[in-house]
Amino acid sequence: MSDPAAAGGTLQRGPASQAWAVHRPGGRDVGLMAVAVVGVSFSGPLTAMVTASFLAIAFWRNAAGAALLLPVLLLRERSTLHGLRARQLGSSVVAGLFLAAHFAAWLPSLSMTTVAASTALVTTTPIWTALAARFSGVHLPGRVWWGLTLAVLGAALIAGVDVTVSWEALAGDGLALLGAICAGGYMLAGARARERLTTSAYAVVCYSTCAVALAVAAVVAGVPLAGFSARDWWLIAAITFCAQLLGHTLLNLVLSSVGPTVVGLAVLLEVPGALLVALVLLDQVPPLLALPGMIAVVAGVALVIRGGRPAPEAEPV
C-alpha cells in the first residue's frame, strides 16, 4: 500500500476539527474497513483460546506488528522520512500510549466485571471521539448522533448486559469505560498523526510505543512475556495477522480520510463479527438479543455514514 506522502513528502497538518470530522467513506474505504472488521472480529475468540496473559498477548501483537511493518517503511517509503523532525512524531507516540492504556485498563476489567458489561462499556469509544470532535468545533448533524446512540445500544443488546452489584464489578465497569476513552484518544491522536505520516510510519511508531509501555507494565506487574506453549505462540501469530495487521493497520490507513468517529463505529461491527467467529471456533451460541442488536449496530453505522460529509480524496492502494 502507498500513501500520498510517499510520492510528495509528508502529509499536511490541518486544524484538529478537520482531522476529527466525520466523512462519508467511498467504496474503497468501505472495502478496507470491511476487511479490517473481519480481522478484528477474530481478536476476541482467538484471545480466549490463549493461555498466556492478556498483557503478554497485547505486547506481542504490537511488537510483532511494528517489526513486520518496519521493512515496508524502510524499503518502500523511506523517502517520506526525509525532513521529518522528532516533534512531528509526537502524535504517534501519544496514540501508542493511549493504545497501551486501553489494553491495560480494559483487559483486567474482563475478570472483574461480567464480560457482557465490559464489552458494552468499551464499545462506547465512538461516543467519546464524537464528543471530542464536537468540542473542537466540528459540526455533527443530528443523524450522526442518532446513529451513534443506536449503534452503541445495539452493541449493548448483543452483549446482553447484566448488572452485578459489587465494588469489584463497579471498578471493572470503570476500567472498561476508561478503556473506551483511551481507545478514543488512540484514534483521535492517530487521526492527527496521519495528517503528516504515512500509514507504515505512523503504525511503526505507535505500535512500538505501545509495546514498550506494555513491556514496562508487565515487568512492574510481574507478568511473564515468554515461556508459552507452541500452541499459544501460533495463536498469538494469528492474532497479530488478523487483529493487528489486517485490523488496526487497515483502519489506520483509512483514518485520515473518514475520521476517528467513523473508524470507531467500524470497530463496533467487531461485536457481531466476534459472535459469528465464536460460534464457529468456540461453539458459543449467541444471546437471544444478538439479532436485533446486530441490526441496530448496522443501522446506526449506516446513519452516521450517511450523515457525514463527503470524504476527502482517498489515498491510493
Short mmCIF file of C-alpha atoms in Angstrom, two decimals:
data_model
loop_
_atom_site.label_atom_id
_atom_site.label_comp_id
_atom_site.label_asym_id
_atom_site.label_seq_id
_atom_site.Cartn_x
_atom_site.Cartn_y
_atom_site.Cartn_z
CA MET A 1 0.00 0.00 0.00
CA SER A 2 1.20 3.52 -0.67
CA ASP A 3 0.26 6.95 0.63
CA PRO A 4 0.26 10.37 -0.94
CA ALA A 5 3.19 11.23 1.28
CA ALA A 6 5.21 8.50 -0.39
CA ALA A 7 5.16 10.49 -3.60
CA GLY A 8 5.29 14.03 -2.33
CA GLY A 9 6.70 14.19 1.18
CA THR A 10 4.81 14.20 4.45
CA LEU A 11 1.12 14.93 4.64
CA GLN A 12 0.00 18.40 5.64
CA ARG A 13 -1.40 19.18 9.06
CA GLY A 14 -4.71 20.96 9.41
CA PRO A 15 -6.75 22.02 12.41
CA ALA A 16 -7.96 19.31 14.77
CA SER A 17 -11.53 19.96 13.63
CA GLN A 18 -10.56 18.94 10.10
CA ALA A 19 -8.75 15.78 11.22
CA TRP A 20 -11.62 14.75 13.50
CA ALA A 21 -14.54 15.50 11.17
CA VAL A 22 -16.99 12.75 10.17
CA HIS A 23 -16.53 11.94 6.48
CA ARG A 24 -18.65 9.69 4.31
CA PRO A 25 -16.43 6.80 3.16
CA GLY A 26 -16.15 5.93 -0.50
CA GLY A 27 -16.31 2.42 -1.91
CA ARG A 28 -12.58 1.86 -1.42
CA ASP A 29 -12.71 2.90 2.23
CA VAL A 30 -15.77 0.72 2.85
CA GLY A 31 -13.92 -2.27 1.37
CA LEU A 32 -10.83 -1.68 3.53
CA MET A 33 -12.93 -1.24 6.68
CA ALA A 34 -14.85 -4.43 5.87
CA VAL A 35 -11.59 -6.40 5.71
CA ALA A 36 -10.42 -4.70 8.92
CA VAL A 37 -13.65 -5.60 10.74
CA VAL A 38 -13.23 -9.24 9.72
CA GLY A 39 -9.68 -9.09 11.08
CA VAL A 40 -10.54 -7.59 14.46
CA SER A 41 -13.52 -9.93 14.81
CA PHE A 42 -11.06 -12.79 15.27
CA SER A 43 -9.30 -10.98 18.12
CA GLY A 44 -11.66 -11.86 20.98
CA PRO A 45 -12.30 -15.53 20.11
CA LEU A 46 -8.60 -16.21 19.39
CA THR A 47 -7.53 -14.39 22.56
CA ALA A 48 -9.95 -16.56 24.57
CA MET A 49 -8.08 -19.64 23.28
CA VAL A 50 -4.66 -18.44 24.52
CA THR A 51 -3.49 -19.41 27.99
CA ALA A 52 -0.89 -16.62 28.16
CA SER A 53 -1.81 -13.41 29.99
CA PHE A 54 -3.77 -10.70 28.19
CA LEU A 55 -0.90 -8.26 28.82
CA ALA A 56 1.58 -10.57 27.09
CA ILE A 57 -0.76 -11.02 24.11
CA ALA A 58 -1.16 -7.25 23.75
CA PHE A 59 2.62 -6.77 23.95
CA TRP A 60 3.47 -9.36 21.30
CA ARG A 61 0.79 -8.33 18.81
CA ASN A 62 2.04 -4.74 18.91
CA ALA A 63 5.75 -5.60 18.92
CA ALA A 64 5.33 -8.06 16.05
CA GLY A 65 3.11 -5.64 14.14
CA ALA A 66 5.76 -2.91 14.34
CA ALA A 67 8.52 -5.34 13.33
CA LEU A 68 6.58 -6.60 10.30
CA LEU A 69 5.76 -3.08 9.07
CA LEU A 70 9.30 -1.72 9.56
CA PRO A 71 10.63 -3.22 6.27
CA VAL A 72 7.73 -1.62 4.40
CA LEU A 73 8.69 1.76 5.85
CA LEU A 74 12.44 1.39 5.24
CA LEU A 75 12.30 -0.22 1.78
CA ARG A 76 9.24 1.35 0.15
CA GLU A 77 8.51 4.60 1.98
CA ARG A 78 11.89 5.77 3.26
CA SER A 79 11.59 8.98 1.24
CA THR A 80 8.70 10.09 3.45
CA LEU A 81 11.13 10.26 6.41
CA HIS A 82 13.31 12.92 4.77
CA GLY A 83 12.98 16.22 6.59
CA LEU A 84 10.80 14.67 9.29
CA ARG A 85 11.52 16.04 12.75
CA ALA A 86 11.18 14.22 16.05
CA ARG A 87 8.43 16.57 17.26
CA GLN A 88 6.31 15.56 14.26
CA LEU A 89 6.17 12.04 15.67
CA GLY A 90 4.60 13.29 18.89
CA SER A 91 1.02 12.42 17.94
CA SER A 92 2.11 8.87 17.03
CA VAL A 93 3.78 8.43 20.42
CA VAL A 94 0.68 9.79 22.18
CA ALA A 95 -1.50 7.38 20.17
CA GLY A 96 0.73 4.47 21.22
CA LEU A 97 0.49 5.45 24.89
CA PHE A 98 -3.30 5.71 24.61
CA LEU A 99 -3.41 2.27 22.96
CA ALA A 100 -1.31 0.76 25.76
CA ALA A 101 -3.58 2.40 28.34
CA HIS A 102 -6.61 0.97 26.53
CA PHE A 103 -5.24 -2.57 26.81
CA ALA A 104 -4.05 -2.06 30.40
CA ALA A 105 -7.45 -0.75 31.51
CA TRP A 106 -9.86 -2.88 29.54
CA LEU A 107 -8.27 -6.34 29.71
CA PRO A 108 -8.25 -6.55 33.55
CA SER A 109 -11.89 -5.45 33.60
CA LEU A 110 -12.86 -8.71 31.91
CA SER A 111 -12.04 -10.60 35.10
CA MET A 112 -13.53 -8.00 37.48
CA THR A 113 -16.98 -7.49 35.96
CA THR A 114 -19.06 -9.52 33.54
CA VAL A 115 -17.72 -9.90 30.02
CA ALA A 116 -21.06 -8.56 28.79
CA ALA A 117 -20.85 -5.34 30.80
CA SER A 118 -17.18 -4.86 29.91
CA THR A 119 -17.87 -5.32 26.20
CA ALA A 120 -20.83 -2.95 26.21
CA LEU A 121 -18.87 -0.21 28.01
CA VAL A 122 -15.71 -0.50 25.93
CA THR A 123 -17.74 -0.13 22.71
CA THR A 124 -18.73 3.42 23.67
CA THR A 125 -15.50 4.64 22.01
CA PRO A 126 -17.20 6.45 19.08
CA ILE A 127 -19.26 8.48 21.55
CA TRP A 128 -16.06 9.89 23.07
CA THR A 129 -14.46 10.61 19.71
CA ALA A 130 -17.64 12.38 18.58
CA LEU A 131 -17.73 14.48 21.75
CA ALA A 132 -14.07 15.45 21.31
CA ALA A 133 -14.76 16.38 17.69
CA ARG A 134 -17.76 18.48 18.73
CA PHE A 135 -15.77 20.35 21.38
CA SER A 136 -13.02 21.02 18.81
CA GLY A 137 -15.53 22.81 16.60
CA VAL A 138 -16.79 20.02 14.32
CA HIS A 139 -20.48 20.28 13.47
CA LEU A 140 -22.12 16.86 13.70
CA PRO A 141 -25.60 16.55 12.17
CA GLY A 142 -28.44 15.14 14.27
CA ARG A 143 -28.41 12.00 12.11
CA VAL A 144 -24.85 11.27 13.32
CA TRP A 145 -25.83 11.49 16.99
CA TRP A 146 -28.89 9.26 16.44
CA GLY A 147 -26.71 6.75 14.61
CA LEU A 148 -24.10 6.73 17.38
CA THR A 149 -26.76 6.13 20.03
CA LEU A 150 -28.44 3.37 18.03
CA ALA A 151 -25.14 1.58 17.33
CA VAL A 152 -23.99 1.66 20.96
CA LEU A 153 -27.38 0.44 22.19
CA GLY A 154 -27.20 -2.35 19.62
CA ALA A 155 -23.80 -3.40 20.96
CA ALA A 156 -25.25 -3.41 24.48
CA LEU A 157 -28.10 -5.66 23.32
CA ILE A 158 -25.63 -8.08 21.74
CA ALA A 159 -23.58 -8.18 24.92
CA GLY A 160 -26.75 -8.92 26.88
CA VAL A 161 -25.66 -6.58 29.64
CA ASP A 162 -26.39 -7.75 33.16
CA VAL A 163 -25.73 -5.69 36.26
CA THR A 164 -23.61 -7.09 39.07
CA VAL A 165 -23.68 -5.02 42.25
CA SER A 166 -20.30 -5.23 43.97
CA TRP A 167 -17.35 -2.92 44.45
CA GLU A 168 -15.15 -5.14 42.29
CA ALA A 169 -17.70 -5.17 39.47
CA LEU A 170 -18.08 -1.40 39.75
CA ALA A 171 -14.30 -0.98 39.50
CA GLY A 172 -14.28 -3.31 36.48
CA ASP A 173 -17.01 -1.26 34.82
CA GLY A 174 -14.95 1.88 35.45
CA LEU A 175 -11.87 0.28 33.89
CA ALA A 176 -13.87 -0.80 30.82
CA LEU A 177 -15.19 2.75 30.42
CA LEU A 178 -11.64 4.10 30.84
CA GLY A 179 -10.54 1.62 28.17
CA ALA A 180 -13.14 3.08 25.80
CA ILE A 181 -11.96 6.63 26.47
CA CYS A 182 -8.33 5.62 25.92
CA ALA A 183 -9.28 3.90 22.66
CA GLY A 184 -10.91 7.17 21.63
CA GLY A 185 -7.69 9.02 22.46
CA TYR A 186 -5.76 6.50 20.35
CA MET A 187 -7.99 7.19 17.34
CA LEU A 188 -8.01 10.96 17.80
CA ALA A 189 -4.24 11.19 18.17
CA GLY A 190 -3.85 8.78 15.26
CA ALA A 191 -6.00 11.00 13.03
CA ARG A 192 -3.70 13.93 13.80
CA ALA A 193 -0.58 11.85 13.18
CA ARG A 194 -1.86 10.53 9.87
CA GLU A 195 -2.05 14.07 8.51
CA ARG A 196 1.76 14.09 8.39
CA LEU A 197 2.78 10.44 8.32
CA THR A 198 2.18 7.51 6.01
CA THR A 199 0.39 4.51 7.45
CA SER A 200 3.56 2.47 7.89
CA ALA A 201 5.47 5.32 9.60
CA TYR A 202 2.61 6.04 11.97
CA ALA A 203 1.96 2.36 12.73
CA VAL A 204 5.62 1.54 13.42
CA VAL A 205 5.97 4.42 15.91
CA CYS A 206 2.55 3.85 17.50
CA TYR A 207 2.84 0.06 17.86
CA SER A 208 6.45 0.31 19.12
CA THR A 209 5.47 2.87 21.75
CA CYS A 210 2.56 0.69 22.83
CA ALA A 211 4.76 -2.42 23.05
CA VAL A 212 7.39 -0.64 25.17
CA ALA A 213 4.74 0.73 27.55
CA LEU A 214 3.14 -2.72 27.88
CA ALA A 215 6.54 -4.33 28.49
CA VAL A 216 7.18 -1.90 31.35
CA ALA A 217 3.71 -2.66 32.75
CA ALA A 218 4.39 -6.40 32.51
CA VAL A 219 7.68 -6.04 34.41
CA VAL A 220 6.01 -3.97 37.13
CA ALA A 221 3.13 -6.45 37.40
CA GLY A 222 5.42 -9.49 37.28
CA VAL A 223 3.72 -10.88 34.16
CA PRO A 224 5.93 -13.18 32.02
CA LEU A 225 6.32 -12.30 28.34
CA ALA A 226 7.77 -15.65 27.24
CA GLY A 227 7.76 -19.35 28.08
CA PHE A 228 4.47 -20.13 26.33
CA SER A 229 3.47 -23.33 24.58
CA ALA A 230 3.83 -23.72 20.81
CA ARG A 231 0.04 -23.57 20.52
CA ASP A 232 -0.04 -20.19 22.28
CA TRP A 233 2.69 -18.80 20.01
CA TRP A 234 0.73 -19.87 16.91
CA LEU A 235 -2.42 -18.26 18.29
CA ILE A 236 -0.53 -15.04 19.07
CA ALA A 237 0.78 -15.07 15.49
CA ALA A 238 -2.78 -15.46 14.21
CA ILE A 239 -3.98 -12.59 16.42
CA THR A 240 -1.14 -10.40 15.12
CA PHE A 241 -2.01 -11.12 11.49
CA CYS A 242 -5.80 -10.82 11.86
CA ALA A 243 -6.29 -8.15 14.50
CA GLN A 244 -3.12 -6.08 14.24
CA LEU A 245 -2.12 -6.14 10.55
CA LEU A 246 -5.49 -6.64 8.84
CA GLY A 247 -7.47 -4.92 11.59
CA HIS A 248 -5.69 -1.97 13.19
CA THR A 249 -3.37 -1.20 10.28
CA LEU A 250 -6.10 -1.05 7.64
CA LEU A 251 -8.22 1.08 9.96
CA ASN A 252 -5.22 3.39 10.41
CA LEU A 253 -4.95 3.57 6.62
CA VAL A 254 -8.49 5.00 6.26
CA LEU A 255 -8.27 7.09 9.43
CA SER A 256 -7.14 10.21 7.57
CA SER A 257 -9.98 10.04 5.04
CA VAL A 258 -13.04 9.05 7.12
CA GLY A 259 -12.15 10.36 10.59
CA PRO A 260 -11.85 8.71 14.02
CA THR A 261 -15.60 8.55 14.76
CA VAL A 262 -16.35 6.51 11.63
CA VAL A 263 -13.39 4.22 12.39
CA GLY A 264 -14.68 3.81 15.95
CA LEU A 265 -18.09 2.84 14.59
CA ALA A 266 -16.48 0.35 12.21
CA VAL A 267 -14.83 -1.27 15.23
CA LEU A 268 -18.32 -1.58 16.76
CA LEU A 269 -19.08 -4.07 13.99
CA GLU A 270 -16.49 -6.29 15.69
CA VAL A 271 -19.14 -7.15 18.30
CA PRO A 272 -21.49 -9.04 15.94
CA GLY A 273 -18.49 -10.26 13.94
CA ALA A 274 -16.88 -11.79 17.02
CA LEU A 275 -20.17 -13.53 17.85
CA LEU A 276 -20.14 -15.29 14.48
CA VAL A 277 -16.46 -16.24 14.80
CA ALA A 278 -17.03 -17.53 18.35
CA LEU A 279 -19.97 -19.59 17.10
CA VAL A 280 -17.69 -21.32 14.57
CA LEU A 281 -14.45 -21.60 16.59
CA LEU A 282 -15.76 -21.98 20.14
CA ASP A 283 -19.27 -23.32 19.55
CA GLN A 284 -20.67 -20.45 21.61
CA VAL A 285 -24.35 -19.74 20.92
CA PRO A 286 -25.14 -16.01 20.58
CA PRO A 287 -27.52 -14.43 23.16
CA LEU A 288 -31.20 -14.04 22.41
CA LEU A 289 -30.93 -10.33 21.60
CA ALA A 290 -27.99 -10.77 19.21
CA LEU A 291 -30.02 -10.47 16.01
CA PRO A 292 -31.87 -7.22 16.86
CA GLY A 293 -28.60 -5.92 18.31
CA MET A 294 -26.77 -6.64 15.04
CA ILE A 295 -29.50 -4.87 13.09
CA ALA A 296 -29.25 -1.86 15.40
CA VAL A 297 -25.46 -1.67 15.08
CA VAL A 298 -25.55 -1.85 11.28
CA ALA A 299 -28.41 0.68 11.09
CA GLY A 300 -26.56 3.05 13.43
CA VAL A 301 -23.36 2.83 11.40
CA ALA A 302 -25.34 3.48 8.22
CA LEU A 303 -26.95 6.58 9.75
CA VAL A 304 -23.60 8.04 10.75
CA ILE A 305 -22.06 7.34 7.36
CA ARG A 306 -24.98 8.94 5.53
CA GLY A 307 -24.88 11.89 7.91
CA GLY A 308 -21.19 12.59 7.30
CA ARG A 309 -19.90 14.95 4.68
CA PRO A 310 -18.19 13.63 1.53
CA ALA A 311 -14.73 12.24 2.21
CA PRO A 312 -11.57 13.98 1.04
CA GLU A 313 -9.54 12.39 -1.72
CA ALA A 314 -8.55 8.90 -0.62
CA GLU A 315 -5.05 7.51 -0.61
CA PRO A 316 -4.22 5.15 -3.47
CA VAL A 317 -3.85 1.46 -2.65
#
